[in-house]
Structure formats: structure tokens, C-alpha cells
Coordinates of C-alpha atoms and ligand atoms in Angstrom, one line a residue:
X205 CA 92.6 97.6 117.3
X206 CA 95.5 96.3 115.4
X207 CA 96.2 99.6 113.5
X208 CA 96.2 101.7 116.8
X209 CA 98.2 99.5 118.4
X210 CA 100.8 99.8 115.6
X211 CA 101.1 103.3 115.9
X212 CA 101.4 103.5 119.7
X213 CA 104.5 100.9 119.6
X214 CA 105.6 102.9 116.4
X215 CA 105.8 106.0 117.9
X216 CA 107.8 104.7 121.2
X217 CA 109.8 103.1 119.1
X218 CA 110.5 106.7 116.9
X219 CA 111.2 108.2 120.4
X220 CA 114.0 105.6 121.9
X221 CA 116.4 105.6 118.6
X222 CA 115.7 109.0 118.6
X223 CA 117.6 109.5 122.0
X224 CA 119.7 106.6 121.1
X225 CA 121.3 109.0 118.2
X226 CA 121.3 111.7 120.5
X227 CA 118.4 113.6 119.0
X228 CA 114.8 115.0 120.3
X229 CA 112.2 112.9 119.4
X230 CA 110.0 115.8 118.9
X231 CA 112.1 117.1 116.2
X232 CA 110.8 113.7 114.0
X233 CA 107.1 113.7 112.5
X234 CA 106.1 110.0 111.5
X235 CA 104.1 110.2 108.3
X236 CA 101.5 107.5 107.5
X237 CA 101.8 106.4 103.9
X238 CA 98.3 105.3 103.0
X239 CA 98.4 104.4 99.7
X240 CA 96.1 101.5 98.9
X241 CA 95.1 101.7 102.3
X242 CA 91.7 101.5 103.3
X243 CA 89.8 104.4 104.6
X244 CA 89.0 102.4 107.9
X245 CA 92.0 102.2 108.1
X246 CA 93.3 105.4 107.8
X247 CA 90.4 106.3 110.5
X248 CA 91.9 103.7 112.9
X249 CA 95.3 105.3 112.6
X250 CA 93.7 108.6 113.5
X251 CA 91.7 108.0 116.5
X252 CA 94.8 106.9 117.7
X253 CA 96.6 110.2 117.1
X254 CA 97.8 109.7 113.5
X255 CA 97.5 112.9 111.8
X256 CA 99.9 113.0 108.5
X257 CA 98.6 110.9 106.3
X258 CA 100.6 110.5 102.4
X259 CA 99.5 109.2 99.5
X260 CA 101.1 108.2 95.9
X261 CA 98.4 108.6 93.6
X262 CA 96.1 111.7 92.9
X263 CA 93.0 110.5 92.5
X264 CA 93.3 108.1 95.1
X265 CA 94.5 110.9 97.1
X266 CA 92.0 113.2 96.2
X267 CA 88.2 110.5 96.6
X268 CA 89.9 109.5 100.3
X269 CA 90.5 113.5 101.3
X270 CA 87.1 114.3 100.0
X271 CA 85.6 111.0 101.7
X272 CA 87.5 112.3 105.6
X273 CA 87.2 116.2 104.8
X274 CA 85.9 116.3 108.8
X275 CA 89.2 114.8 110.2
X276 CA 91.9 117.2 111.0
X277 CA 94.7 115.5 108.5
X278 CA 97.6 117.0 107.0
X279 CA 97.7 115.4 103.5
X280 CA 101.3 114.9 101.5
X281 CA 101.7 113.8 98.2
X282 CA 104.8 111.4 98.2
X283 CA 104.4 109.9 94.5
X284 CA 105.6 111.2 91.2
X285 CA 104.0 114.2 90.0
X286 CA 102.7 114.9 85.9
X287 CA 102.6 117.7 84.9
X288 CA 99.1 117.7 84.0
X289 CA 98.1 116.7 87.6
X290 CA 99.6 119.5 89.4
X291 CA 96.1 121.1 90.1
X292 CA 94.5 118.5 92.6
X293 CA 97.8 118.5 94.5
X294 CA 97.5 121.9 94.7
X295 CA 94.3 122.6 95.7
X296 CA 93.6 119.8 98.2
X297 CA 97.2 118.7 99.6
X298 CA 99.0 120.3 102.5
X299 CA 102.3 119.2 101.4
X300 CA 104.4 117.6 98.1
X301 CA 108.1 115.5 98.7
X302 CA 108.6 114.8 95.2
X303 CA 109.0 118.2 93.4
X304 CA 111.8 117.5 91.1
X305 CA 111.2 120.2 87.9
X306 CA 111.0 124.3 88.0
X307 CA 108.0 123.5 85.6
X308 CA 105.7 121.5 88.4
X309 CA 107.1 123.8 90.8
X310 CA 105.4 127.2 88.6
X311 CA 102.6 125.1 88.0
X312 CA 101.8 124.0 91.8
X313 CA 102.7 127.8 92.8
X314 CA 100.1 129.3 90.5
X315 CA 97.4 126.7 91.1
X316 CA 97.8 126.7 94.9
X317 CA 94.7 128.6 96.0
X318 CA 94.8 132.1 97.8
X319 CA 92.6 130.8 100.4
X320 CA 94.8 127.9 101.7
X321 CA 98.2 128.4 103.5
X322 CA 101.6 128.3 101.0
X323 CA 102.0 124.6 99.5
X324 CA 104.8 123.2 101.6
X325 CA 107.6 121.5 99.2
X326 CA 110.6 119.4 99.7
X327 CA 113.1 119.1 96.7
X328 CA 113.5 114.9 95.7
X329 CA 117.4 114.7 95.2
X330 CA 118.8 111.6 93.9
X331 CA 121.4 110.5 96.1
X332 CA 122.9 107.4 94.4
X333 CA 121.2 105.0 92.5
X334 CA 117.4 104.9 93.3
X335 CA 114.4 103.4 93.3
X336 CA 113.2 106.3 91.4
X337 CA 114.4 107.1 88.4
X338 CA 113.0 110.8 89.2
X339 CA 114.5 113.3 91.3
X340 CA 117.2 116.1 90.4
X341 CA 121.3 115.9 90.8
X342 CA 122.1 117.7 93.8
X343 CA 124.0 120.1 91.4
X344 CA 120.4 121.7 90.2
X345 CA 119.9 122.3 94.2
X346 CA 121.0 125.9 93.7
X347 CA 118.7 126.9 91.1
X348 CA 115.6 125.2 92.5
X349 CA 116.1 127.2 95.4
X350 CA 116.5 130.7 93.8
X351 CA 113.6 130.2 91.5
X352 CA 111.8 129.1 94.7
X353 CA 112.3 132.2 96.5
X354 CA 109.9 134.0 94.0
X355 CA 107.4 131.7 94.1
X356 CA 105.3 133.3 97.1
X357 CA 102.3 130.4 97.1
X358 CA 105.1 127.8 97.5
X359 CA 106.7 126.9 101.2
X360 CA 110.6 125.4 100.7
X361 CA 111.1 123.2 103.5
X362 CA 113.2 120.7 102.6
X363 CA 115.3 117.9 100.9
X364 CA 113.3 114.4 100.4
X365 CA 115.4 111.2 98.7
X366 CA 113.9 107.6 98.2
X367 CA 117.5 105.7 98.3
X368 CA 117.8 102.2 96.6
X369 CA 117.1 99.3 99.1
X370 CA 120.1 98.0 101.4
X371 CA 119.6 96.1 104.5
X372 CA 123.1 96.8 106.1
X373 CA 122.1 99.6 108.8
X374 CA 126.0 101.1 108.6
X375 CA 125.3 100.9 104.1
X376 CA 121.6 102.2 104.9
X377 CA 123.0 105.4 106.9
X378 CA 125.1 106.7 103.7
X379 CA 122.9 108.4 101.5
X380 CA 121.0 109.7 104.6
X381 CA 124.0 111.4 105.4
X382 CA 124.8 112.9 101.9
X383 CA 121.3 114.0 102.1
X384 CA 121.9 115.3 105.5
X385 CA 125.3 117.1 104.3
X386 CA 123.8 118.5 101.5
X387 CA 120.6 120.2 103.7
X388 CA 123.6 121.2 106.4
X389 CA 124.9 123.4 103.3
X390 CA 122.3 124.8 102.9
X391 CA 121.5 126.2 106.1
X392 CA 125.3 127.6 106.4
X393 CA 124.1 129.6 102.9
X394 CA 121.1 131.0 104.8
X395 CA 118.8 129.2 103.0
X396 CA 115.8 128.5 105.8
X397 CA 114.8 125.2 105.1
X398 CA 113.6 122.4 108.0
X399 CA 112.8 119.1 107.0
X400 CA 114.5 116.0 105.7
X401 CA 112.1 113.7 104.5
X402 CA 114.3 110.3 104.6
X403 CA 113.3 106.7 106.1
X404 CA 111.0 104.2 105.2
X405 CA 109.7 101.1 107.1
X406 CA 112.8 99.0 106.4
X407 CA 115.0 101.9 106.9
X408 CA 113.7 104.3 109.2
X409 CA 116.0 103.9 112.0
X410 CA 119.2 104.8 109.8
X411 CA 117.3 107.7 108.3
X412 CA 117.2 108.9 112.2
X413 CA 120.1 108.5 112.7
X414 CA 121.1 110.9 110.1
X415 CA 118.9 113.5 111.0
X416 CA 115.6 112.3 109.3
X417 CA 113.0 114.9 110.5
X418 CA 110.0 112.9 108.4
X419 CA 109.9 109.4 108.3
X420 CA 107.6 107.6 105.9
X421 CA 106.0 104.5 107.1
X422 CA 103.9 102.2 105.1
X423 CA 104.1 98.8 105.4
X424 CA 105.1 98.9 109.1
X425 CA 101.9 100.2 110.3
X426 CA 99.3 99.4 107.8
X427 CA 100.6 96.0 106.7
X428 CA 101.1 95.0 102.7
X429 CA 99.3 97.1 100.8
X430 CA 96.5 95.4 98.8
Ligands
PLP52 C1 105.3 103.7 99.4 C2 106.3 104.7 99.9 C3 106.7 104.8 101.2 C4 106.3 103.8 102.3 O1 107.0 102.6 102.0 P1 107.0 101.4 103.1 O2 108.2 100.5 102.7 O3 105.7 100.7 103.0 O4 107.1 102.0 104.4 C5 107.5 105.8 101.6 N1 107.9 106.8 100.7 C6 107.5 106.7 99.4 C7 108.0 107.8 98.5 C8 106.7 105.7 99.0 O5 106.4 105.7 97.7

């Protein structure tokens, strides 16, 4: 199986520039970003261990968690968020990277269900000039993170950033560190948060480097996306 095979030589791979920068290779989840994916194969990335699957697109998101309810994935929602779609995230995903407004954040906290654990959220900052034009300023940091702390259905855990495309390694490592510096801060305020969502398939092994704790891989398992 192509797919499986993928993930095994991925996840080696996660674990030796891991201990090349000096890190654990525990400490770094690999997230499968199966948007426009298939559902087989998303299902061949799981029987071969996969379990953090992320999609851009709610509805897309939503028909494939409804069509693999059985499986045991942790769902994130890694695409840009409207307002008016803040319900299915929600009520059906375990995670969000993208919140970048105190209004989706209200909305996402008073639409998460009692039932289901606290949504877990990572701020997007912009770091420099983006492939997204969303995310905040690292300035706004502050105030998301008050405002978070009376949200009790929402779960902080962390800075995401979606950097504009360099293929220098030393050039790719900046804004990973900025991103890094800025979660580092952070802590030393006493702020509790754990995760730096940073790294994608042509990127990943600077975003480690840094300190990535979630890498987002795409393309590098599942191939171009239809
Ligand atoms: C699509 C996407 C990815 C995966 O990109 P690849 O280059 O295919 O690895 C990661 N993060 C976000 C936010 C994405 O939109």
C-alpha cells in the first residue's frame, strides 16, 4: 500500500531530524492534511497508524467525519473559518489552527457542545508576509489570550502560522523562530499553552527545527491533491 508506506518512512523520517535538532520525537504529532483526499485514502493512512487527520473545508470536513464516525480520528480544521460556519466546526471537530477573530472565537465557545471535550484552538499569527492573507499581528496576542481565558468550552493550546513559501532551509527556519519566540513569551507570562502548529510538506524539517510540535503534511503523504 502506497499510502501506508508513506506514513511509515514519514514518521522515521519526523523522528531522525527530530534528534538531529536535539529534540524528542515524541514531543512532534504529524497531522495528515486530507483535504481533497479520498476517503480510501484517509482509511489507508489509518490502518497504518495515522490518527490526526485535517481538513480545509467544512462540508468536506463534515460528509468525510460523518462517512468514518467508527474510526478513532482526531479531526482539525486547518482552513479559514466564516463566521457563519463556526457551528459544524464546533460540534464535529476536535481541534481549529486558524482562529484569528474574538468573534469566531465566542461563536465556537458557545456552539461547542457540553457533551464533547473543550474545543482545542491555536491562534493563526501572521509572521511576515503570508500565504494567507488571514491571521492576527502578533500585537493582538495579548488580548486573544485574556478573552480566551473566559471562554470555558474553548482549550488555548497554541500558536499556528502558514509562512509564505521559501525554499532556503536557513530563510525557511525564520519565521518558525519568530513564531517560536513569540510562544516562548508566552510561557515566561504563565500563559499554559503547548503546541506550535508550524511545517508543511516542503518545509517541515525547518519547522522542527524551531520547535514545531504539529507538522502538517499534505502533499508528502497523499500526493497532489485532485
Ligand atoms: C493544505 C495545507 C497544508 C498541507 O500542505 P502540503 O503542502 O500539501 O503539505 C498545511 N497547512 C495548511 C493550513 C493547509 O491549508
Amino acid at each position: 500500500m502506497e499510502i501506508q508506506k508513506k506514513i511509515k518512512e514519514i514518521n522515521k523520517l519526523m523522528e531522525s531530524i527530530a534528534l538531529e535538532a536535539n529534540r524528542k520525537p515524541e514531543e512532534i504529532k504529524l497531522l495528515a492534511v486530507s483535504k481533497k483526499q479520498s476517503i480510501q485514502k484517509i482509511i489507508d493512512a489509518y490502518d497504518a497508524g495515522q490518527r490526526d487527520f485535517g481538513e480545509n473545508f467544512v462540508q468536506e470536513g463534515l460528509s468525510k467525519i460523518k462517512e468514518m464516525r467508527e474510526l478513532n480520528i482526531t479531526w482539525h480544521f486547518i482552513g479559514h473559518l466564516q463566521n457563519n460556519k463556526t457551528k459544524v466546526v464546533a460540534e464535529h471537530f476536535d481541534w481549529i489552527h486558524t482562529v484569528d477573530n474574538l468573534k469566531t472565537m465566542q461563536r465556537l465557545n458557545d456552539q461547542r457542545p457540553k457533551s464533547l471535550r473543550p474545543l482545542n484552538v491555536c491562534l493563526q499569527i501572521k509572521i511576515d508576509n503570508e500565504i494567507s492573507k488571514f491571521g492576527m499581528d502578533a500585537s493582538e496576542i495579548p488580548e486573544f489570550i485574556s478573552f480566551c481565558s473566559k471562554l470555558k468550552r474553548i482549550s488555548l493550546r497554541g500558536l499556528m502560522c502558514l509562512p509564505a513559501f521559501r525554499t532556503e532551509f536557513e530563510e525557511q527556519r525564520k519565521p518558525f523562530k519568530t513564531l517560536k519566540k513569540l510562544a516562548d513569551k508566552l510561557r515566561e507570562n504563565g500563559f499554559n499553552i503547548d503546541t506550535l502548529s508550524m511545517g508543511m510538506s516542503g518545509d517541515y524539517r525547518a519547522a522542527i527545527f524551531e520547535g514545531s510540535t504539529i507538522v502538517r503534511l499534505g502533499t508528502t503523504i497523499f500526493g497532489e491533491r485532485q
